[in-house]
């Protein structure tokens, strides 16, 4: 998580990690459920599929994937696919704008994906649970040669939900590591997802009961009152090329270039549901939009280790450019 390559126990930063063992034991597939075990952070799914986070009371944060910012979260909420290809989630609590750029008053969330290994590995997982939940995921990776390694992951999840609110996620990713020399590492990754959400507008409310809201007669908490055609579709693919060069034992330089293509189709009762005073009709207020974003980003970091007297020091100089 910290760019200085310092052990967490040796840094003054507050870092929490949700590891693979905890994710597997709790049998969670969404980042919202995974972060429920981390103090000081609240993850919320709004309107059925838009994720938002609150760290130590602040809604300003940076969301990273393998150390690269997801700039969608800097401007609004955004849907997120399942985390079955994730190895762990790191949460840095507190302001860290010096190292991670703008809008990092609350902290940083970093999703670390599973990486290629030097030994051949494969795993398959099937899940089934209440509210007609099922999921399947597979991962395989290992060496292709002495200098080339790979990792492939694919997964799907589907659930009807307690309020008959359905979510269906599908994603796949490929990561390649190429080490032509012991001091050079090229990493190429591509990920795509195609997800569908039924959206959620909550329960109908009586506007005349402001300050004393009560559940109206006949309104069921476990029933979704959206229009049957309400839906959100999220399609996205990301590509990343990262180069790491160990110049000598004290100098390291990394450069990451990423491109994303993100499409959202949304139509739902976004304005909520209201009931007339006679409680005979329910009014729906709908909102529909198509949102497309195509960010291009480049991040470069230079780390230099040096000594001054009896003190060991680390110097980091970096630059981040994003075009959205």
CSV table of C-alpha atoms in Angstrom, one decimal:
chain,number,residue,atom,x,y,z
A,1,UNK,CA,0.0,0.0,0.0
A,2,UNK,CA,2.6,2.6,1.0
A,3,UNK,CA,4.8,3.6,-1.9
A,4,UNK,CA,7.9,3.8,0.3
A,5,UNK,CA,8.2,0.0,0.5
A,6,UNK,CA,8.2,0.1,4.3
A,7,UNK,CA,6.7,-2.6,6.4
A,8,UNK,CA,3.3,-1.6,7.8
A,9,UNK,CA,4.6,-2.1,11.4
A,10,UNK,CA,7.4,0.4,10.7
A,11,UNK,CA,5.2,3.2,9.2
A,12,UNK,CA,3.1,5.8,11.1
A,13,UNK,CA,0.2,5.2,8.6
A,14,UNK,CA,-2.9,3.4,9.7
A,15,UNK,CA,-3.3,0.4,7.3
A,16,UNK,CA,-5.9,-2.4,7.5
A,17,UNK,CA,-5.9,-5.4,5.3
A,18,UNK,CA,-8.7,-7.7,4.3
A,19,UNK,CA,-6.8,-10.8,3.2
A,20,UNK,CA,-7.7,-13.7,0.9
A,21,UNK,CA,-8.2,-16.0,3.9
A,22,UNK,CA,-10.8,-13.7,5.5
A,23,UNK,CA,-12.6,-13.2,2.2
A,24,UNK,CA,-12.8,-16.9,1.6
A,25,UNK,CA,-13.9,-17.8,5.2
A,26,UNK,CA,-16.6,-15.2,5.1
A,27,UNK,CA,-17.6,-16.3,1.5
A,28,UNK,CA,-18.0,-12.7,0.2
A,29,UNK,CA,-17.9,-11.7,-3.4
A,30,UNK,CA,-18.5,-7.9,-3.2
A,31,UNK,CA,-16.3,-5.2,-1.8
A,32,UNK,CA,-19.2,-3.9,0.3
A,33,UNK,CA,-19.3,-7.2,2.2
A,34,UNK,CA,-15.6,-7.6,2.4
A,35,UNK,CA,-15.0,-4.2,4.1
A,36,UNK,CA,-17.6,-4.8,6.8
A,37,UNK,CA,-14.9,-6.3,9.0
A,38,UNK,CA,-12.7,-3.1,8.7
A,39,UNK,CA,-13.3,-0.4,11.3
A,40,UNK,CA,-13.5,3.3,10.3
A,41,UNK,CA,-14.9,2.6,6.9
A,42,UNK,CA,-18.5,2.3,5.6
A,43,UNK,CA,-19.2,0.9,2.1
A,44,UNK,CA,-22.7,1.6,0.8
A,45,UNK,CA,-24.5,0.5,-2.4
A,46,UNK,CA,-26.8,3.3,-3.5
A,47,UNK,CA,-29.8,3.0,-5.9
A,48,UNK,CA,-29.0,-0.6,-6.4
A,49,UNK,CA,-25.5,-0.6,-7.8
A,50,UNK,CA,-23.5,2.6,-7.2
A,51,UNK,CA,-20.8,2.1,-4.6
A,52,UNK,CA,-19.8,4.9,-2.2
A,53,UNK,CA,-17.4,4.8,0.7
A,54,UNK,CA,-16.9,6.8,3.9
A,55,UNK,CA,-13.5,6.7,5.7
A,56,UNK,CA,-13.3,8.1,9.2
A,57,UNK,CA,-16.3,10.3,8.5
A,58,UNK,CA,-15.0,11.7,5.2
A,59,UNK,CA,-16.4,10.9,1.7
A,60,UNK,CA,-13.2,12.1,0.0
A,61,UNK,CA,-11.0,9.1,-0.8
A,62,UNK,CA,-9.0,7.4,-3.5
A,63,UNK,CA,-9.9,4.0,-4.9
A,64,UNK,CA,-7.0,2.1,-6.4
A,65,UNK,CA,-6.8,-1.1,-8.3
A,66,UNK,CA,-3.2,-2.5,-8.1
A,67,UNK,CA,-2.0,0.9,-7.0
A,68,UNK,CA,-3.6,2.9,-9.9
A,69,UNK,CA,-6.4,5.3,-9.2
A,70,UNK,CA,-10.0,4.7,-10.4
A,71,UNK,CA,-10.9,8.3,-11.1
A,72,UNK,CA,-14.6,7.6,-11.5
A,73,UNK,CA,-14.8,7.7,-7.7
A,74,UNK,CA,-13.3,11.2,-7.6
A,75,UNK,CA,-16.4,12.7,-9.2
A,76,UNK,CA,-19.4,10.5,-8.3
A,77,UNK,CA,-20.5,7.1,-7.3
A,78,UNK,CA,-19.8,4.2,-9.6
A,79,UNK,CA,-20.8,0.5,-10.0
A,80,UNK,CA,-18.1,-2.1,-9.1
A,81,UNK,CA,-18.0,-5.8,-10.2
A,82,UNK,CA,-17.4,-8.7,-7.9
A,83,UNK,CA,-13.9,-9.2,-6.3
A,84,UNK,CA,-13.4,-12.9,-6.9
A,85,UNK,CA,-10.1,-12.2,-8.7
A,86,UNK,CA,-8.9,-10.1,-5.7
A,87,UNK,CA,-6.1,-11.3,-3.5
A,88,UNK,CA,-6.7,-8.7,-0.7
A,89,UNK,CA,-8.1,-5.2,0.0
A,90,UNK,CA,-5.9,-2.6,1.7
A,91,UNK,CA,-7.3,0.4,3.5
A,92,UNK,CA,-5.1,3.3,4.4
A,93,UNK,CA,-6.9,5.6,6.9
A,94,UNK,CA,-6.2,9.3,7.1
A,95,UNK,CA,-5.2,12.0,4.6
A,96,UNK,CA,-2.5,10.9,2.2
A,97,UNK,CA,-2.7,13.4,-0.7
A,98,UNK,CA,1.1,13.8,-0.8
A,99,UNK,CA,1.5,10.2,-2.0
A,100,UNK,CA,-1.8,9.5,-3.8
A,101,UNK,CA,-3.0,12.8,-5.2
A,102,UNK,CA,-6.1,14.9,-4.8
A,103,UNK,CA,-9.3,14.1,-2.8
A,104,UNK,CA,-7.6,11.8,-0.3
A,105,UNK,CA,-8.8,13.4,3.0
A,106,UNK,CA,-10.4,10.2,4.3
A,107,UNK,CA,-7.9,7.7,3.1
A,108,UNK,CA,-7.2,5.2,0.3
A,109,UNK,CA,-8.8,1.8,-0.7
A,110,UNK,CA,-6.5,-0.4,-2.8
A,111,UNK,CA,-7.8,-3.6,-4.4
A,112,UNK,CA,-4.9,-6.0,-5.1
A,113,UNK,CA,-5.6,-8.6,-7.7
A,114,UNK,CA,-4.2,-12.1,-7.8
A,115,UNK,CA,-0.8,-12.2,-9.6
A,116,UNK,CA,1.1,-14.7,-11.7
A,117,UNK,CA,3.2,-17.2,-9.7
A,118,UNK,CA,6.4,-19.1,-10.3
A,119,UNK,CA,4.5,-22.4,-9.6
A,120,UNK,CA,1.5,-23.8,-11.5
A,121,UNK,CA,-1.7,-23.1,-9.6
A,122,UNK,CA,-5.4,-23.6,-10.2
A,123,UNK,CA,-8.6,-23.3,-8.2
A,124,UNK,CA,-12.3,-23.6,-8.8
A,125,UNK,CA,-15.1,-22.4,-6.5
A,126,UNK,CA,-18.8,-22.8,-6.5
A,127,UNK,CA,-21.3,-21.1,-4.1
A,128,UNK,CA,-24.9,-21.3,-3.4
A,129,UNK,CA,-26.9,-19.5,-0.7
A,130,UNK,CA,-30.2,-17.9,0.4
A,131,UNK,CA,-32.2,-15.6,-1.8
A,132,UNK,CA,-31.3,-17.8,-4.8
A,133,UNK,CA,-27.6,-16.8,-4.7
A,134,UNK,CA,-25.1,-18.7,-6.8
A,135,UNK,CA,-21.6,-18.0,-7.9
A,136,UNK,CA,-18.8,-19.7,-9.7
A,137,UNK,CA,-15.2,-18.7,-10.2
A,138,UNK,CA,-12.0,-20.2,-11.6
A,139,UNK,CA,-8.3,-19.2,-11.6
A,140,UNK,CA,-5.3,-20.6,-13.1
A,141,UNK,CA,-1.7,-19.4,-13.4
A,142,UNK,CA,2.0,-20.3,-13.5
A,143,UNK,CA,5.1,-20.1,-15.6
A,144,UNK,CA,5.0,-20.3,-19.4
A,145,UNK,CA,8.8,-20.0,-19.6
A,146,UNK,CA,11.7,-19.0,-17.4
A,147,UNK,CA,10.9,-15.3,-18.0
A,148,UNK,CA,7.1,-15.3,-18.6
A,149,UNK,CA,4.3,-16.1,-16.2
A,150,UNK,CA,0.5,-15.7,-16.5
A,151,UNK,CA,-2.7,-15.6,-14.4
A,152,UNK,CA,-6.3,-16.0,-15.7
A,153,UNK,CA,-9.4,-15.5,-13.6
A,154,UNK,CA,-13.1,-15.6,-14.5
A,155,UNK,CA,-16.2,-15.5,-12.3
A,156,UNK,CA,-20.0,-15.0,-12.2
A,157,UNK,CA,-22.4,-14.3,-9.4
A,158,UNK,CA,-26.2,-13.9,-9.3
A,159,UNK,CA,-28.7,-13.3,-6.6
A,160,UNK,CA,-32.4,-12.2,-6.3
A,161,UNK,CA,-31.8,-10.5,-3.0
A,162,UNK,CA,-34.0,-10.2,0.1
A,163,UNK,CA,-36.1,-7.4,-1.6
A,164,UNK,CA,-36.3,-9.2,-4.9
A,165,UNK,CA,-33.5,-7.0,-6.1
A,166,UNK,CA,-31.4,-8.9,-8.5
A,167,UNK,CA,-27.6,-8.5,-9.2
A,168,UNK,CA,-25.8,-10.4,-11.9
A,169,UNK,CA,-22.0,-9.9,-12.3
A,170,UNK,CA,-19.6,-11.4,-14.8
A,171,UNK,CA,-15.9,-10.6,-15.2
A,172,UNK,CA,-12.6,-12.1,-16.5
A,173,UNK,CA,-9.0,-10.9,-16.3
A,174,UNK,CA,-5.6,-11.8,-17.7
A,175,UNK,CA,-2.2,-10.8,-16.2
A,176,UNK,CA,1.2,-11.4,-17.7
A,177,UNK,CA,4.6,-10.9,-16.0
A,178,UNK,CA,7.7,-10.8,-18.2
A,179,UNK,CA,11.1,-10.5,-16.6
A,180,UNK,CA,13.8,-10.4,-19.3
A,181,UNK,CA,16.4,-9.7,-16.6
A,182,UNK,CA,16.5,-9.8,-12.9
A,183,UNK,CA,16.2,-6.0,-12.8
A,184,UNK,CA,13.4,-5.5,-15.2
A,185,UNK,CA,9.7,-6.4,-14.9
A,186,UNK,CA,7.0,-5.8,-17.5
A,187,UNK,CA,3.4,-6.5,-16.4
A,188,UNK,CA,0.5,-6.4,-18.8
A,189,UNK,CA,-3.1,-6.9,-17.6
A,190,UNK,CA,-6.6,-6.7,-19.0
A,191,UNK,CA,-9.9,-7.0,-17.3
A,192,UNK,CA,-13.5,-6.9,-18.5
A,193,UNK,CA,-16.9,-7.1,-16.8
A,194,UNK,CA,-20.5,-7.2,-17.9
A,195,UNK,CA,-22.9,-6.6,-15.0
A,196,UNK,CA,-26.6,-6.1,-14.5
A,197,UNK,CA,-28.5,-4.6,-11.6
A,198,UNK,CA,-32.3,-4.3,-11.0
A,199,UNK,CA,-31.8,-0.9,-9.2
A,200,UNK,CA,-33.5,0.0,-5.9
A,201,UNK,CA,-35.6,3.0,-4.9
A,202,UNK,CA,-36.6,2.0,-1.4
A,203,UNK,CA,-40.0,1.9,0.2
A,204,UNK,CA,-42.9,4.2,-0.7
A,205,UNK,CA,-43.2,7.2,1.7
A,206,UNK,CA,-46.0,9.5,2.8
A,207,UNK,CA,-44.8,13.0,2.3
A,208,UNK,CA,-47.3,14.4,4.8
A,209,UNK,CA,-45.6,12.4,7.5
A,210,UNK,CA,-42.2,14.2,7.4
A,211,UNK,CA,-40.6,14.0,10.9
A,212,UNK,CA,-42.8,11.1,11.8
A,213,UNK,CA,-42.4,8.6,9.0
A,214,UNK,CA,-44.2,5.3,9.6
A,215,UNK,CA,-44.5,2.2,7.4
A,216,UNK,CA,-47.8,2.5,5.6
A,217,UNK,CA,-50.4,-0.2,5.9
A,218,UNK,CA,-49.9,-2.9,3.3
A,219,UNK,CA,-46.4,-1.9,2.5
A,220,UNK,CA,-44.0,-4.9,2.7
A,221,UNK,CA,-40.3,-4.4,3.6
A,222,UNK,CA,-39.2,-7.4,1.6
A,223,UNK,CA,-40.9,-6.3,-1.7
A,224,UNK,CA,-39.2,-4.1,-4.3
A,225,UNK,CA,-41.5,-1.4,-5.6
A,226,UNK,CA,-39.6,-0.3,-8.6
A,227,UNK,CA,-41.1,-0.5,-12.1
A,228,UNK,CA,-40.4,-4.0,-13.5
A,229,UNK,CA,-38.4,-2.5,-16.4
A,230,UNK,CA,-36.0,-0.6,-14.2
A,231,UNK,CA,-32.4,-1.7,-14.8
A,232,UNK,CA,-28.8,-0.7,-14.8
A,233,UNK,CA,-26.2,-2.3,-17.1
A,234,UNK,CA,-22.5,-1.8,-16.6
A,235,UNK,CA,-19.9,-2.8,-19.2
A,236,UNK,CA,-16.2,-2.0,-18.7
A,237,UNK,CA,-12.8,-3.1,-19.8
A,238,UNK,CA,-9.4,-2.0,-18.5
A,239,UNK,CA,-5.9,-2.4,-19.9
A,240,UNK,CA,-2.6,-1.7,-18.1
A,241,UNK,CA,1.1,-1.8,-18.9
A,242,UNK,CA,3.5,-1.4,-16.0
A,243,UNK,CA,7.3,-1.3,-16.1
A,244,UNK,CA,9.6,-1.7,-13.1
A,245,UNK,CA,13.3,-1.1,-13.3
A,246,UNK,CA,15.7,-1.7,-10.4
A,247,UNK,CA,18.6,0.6,-11.4
A,248,UNK,CA,20.7,-0.5,-8.4
A,249,UNK,CA,20.2,-1.6,-4.9
A,250,UNK,CA,19.2,1.9,-3.9
A,251,UNK,CA,17.3,3.1,-6.9
A,252,UNK,CA,13.9,1.9,-8.3
A,253,UNK,CA,11.6,3.4,-11.0
A,254,UNK,CA,8.1,2.3,-12.0
A,255,UNK,CA,5.8,3.5,-14.7
A,256,UNK,CA,2.2,2.5,-15.2
A,257,UNK,CA,0.0,3.4,-18.1
A,258,UNK,CA,-3.7,2.5,-18.1
A,259,UNK,CA,-6.8,2.9,-20.3
A,260,UNK,CA,-10.4,2.2,-19.5
A,261,UNK,CA,-13.7,2.1,-21.4
A,262,UNK,CA,-16.6,2.3,-19.0
A,263,UNK,CA,-20.3,2.3,-20.1
A,264,UNK,CA,-23.3,2.7,-17.8
A,265,UNK,CA,-27.0,2.4,-19.0
A,266,UNK,CA,-29.4,3.4,-16.2
A,267,UNK,CA,-33.2,3.8,-16.0
A,268,UNK,CA,-34.9,3.7,-12.6
A,269,UNK,CA,-37.3,5.4,-10.2
A,270,UNK,CA,-34.4,7.6,-9.1
A,271,UNK,CA,-36.7,10.3,-7.6
A,272,UNK,CA,-38.2,7.8,-5.1
A,273,UNK,CA,-41.7,6.6,-4.5
A,274,UNK,CA,-44.4,8.7,-2.9
A,275,UNK,CA,-47.9,7.9,-1.7
A,276,UNK,CA,-50.9,10.2,-1.9
A,277,UNK,CA,-52.6,11.2,1.4
A,278,UNK,CA,-55.5,8.8,0.7
A,279,UNK,CA,-52.9,6.0,0.3
A,280,UNK,CA,-54.5,4.8,-2.9
A,281,UNK,CA,-51.8,5.5,-5.4
A,282,UNK,CA,-48.0,5.3,-5.6
A,283,UNK,CA,-46.1,7.9,-7.8
A,284,UNK,CA,-42.8,6.9,-9.4
A,285,UNK,CA,-40.3,9.5,-10.6
A,286,UNK,CA,-38.0,8.0,-13.2
A,287,UNK,CA,-34.5,9.0,-14.4
A,288,UNK,CA,-32.6,7.6,-17.3
A,289,UNK,CA,-29.1,8.2,-18.7
A,290,UNK,CA,-26.2,6.7,-20.6
A,291,UNK,CA,-22.8,7.5,-19.2
A,292,UNK,CA,-19.5,6.8,-20.9
A,293,UNK,CA,-16.0,7.5,-19.6
A,294,UNK,CA,-12.7,6.7,-21.2
A,295,UNK,CA,-9.8,7.7,-18.9
A,296,UNK,CA,-6.2,7.5,-19.9
A,297,UNK,CA,-3.7,7.7,-17.0
A,298,UNK,CA,0.1,7.5,-16.5
A,299,UNK,CA,1.8,7.2,-13.1
A,300,UNK,CA,5.6,7.3,-12.6
A,301,UNK,CA,7.4,6.9,-9.3
A,302,UNK,CA,11.2,7.1,-8.5
A,303,UNK,CA,12.4,5.8,-5.2
A,304,UNK,CA,15.9,6.4,-3.8
A,305,UNK,CA,17.4,5.0,-0.6
A,306,UNK,CA,20.2,6.8,1.0
A,307,UNK,CA,21.9,7.3,4.4
A,308,UNK,CA,22.7,10.5,6.3
A,309,UNK,CA,24.8,9.8,9.3
A,310,UNK,CA,23.1,7.1,11.4
A,311,UNK,CA,19.7,7.6,9.6
A,312,UNK,CA,18.4,5.6,6.7
A,313,UNK,CA,16.2,7.6,4.4
A,314,UNK,CA,13.8,7.0,1.5
A,315,UNK,CA,13.1,9.6,-1.1
A,316,UNK,CA,10.1,9.3,-3.5
A,317,UNK,CA,9.4,11.6,-6.5
A,318,UNK,CA,6.4,10.9,-8.6
A,319,UNK,CA,4.0,12.3,-11.2
A,320,UNK,CA,0.4,11.3,-12.0
A,321,UNK,CA,-1.5,12.4,-15.1
A,322,UNK,CA,-5.1,11.6,-15.8
A,323,UNK,CA,-7.2,12.5,-18.9
A,324,UNK,CA,-10.9,11.7,-18.5
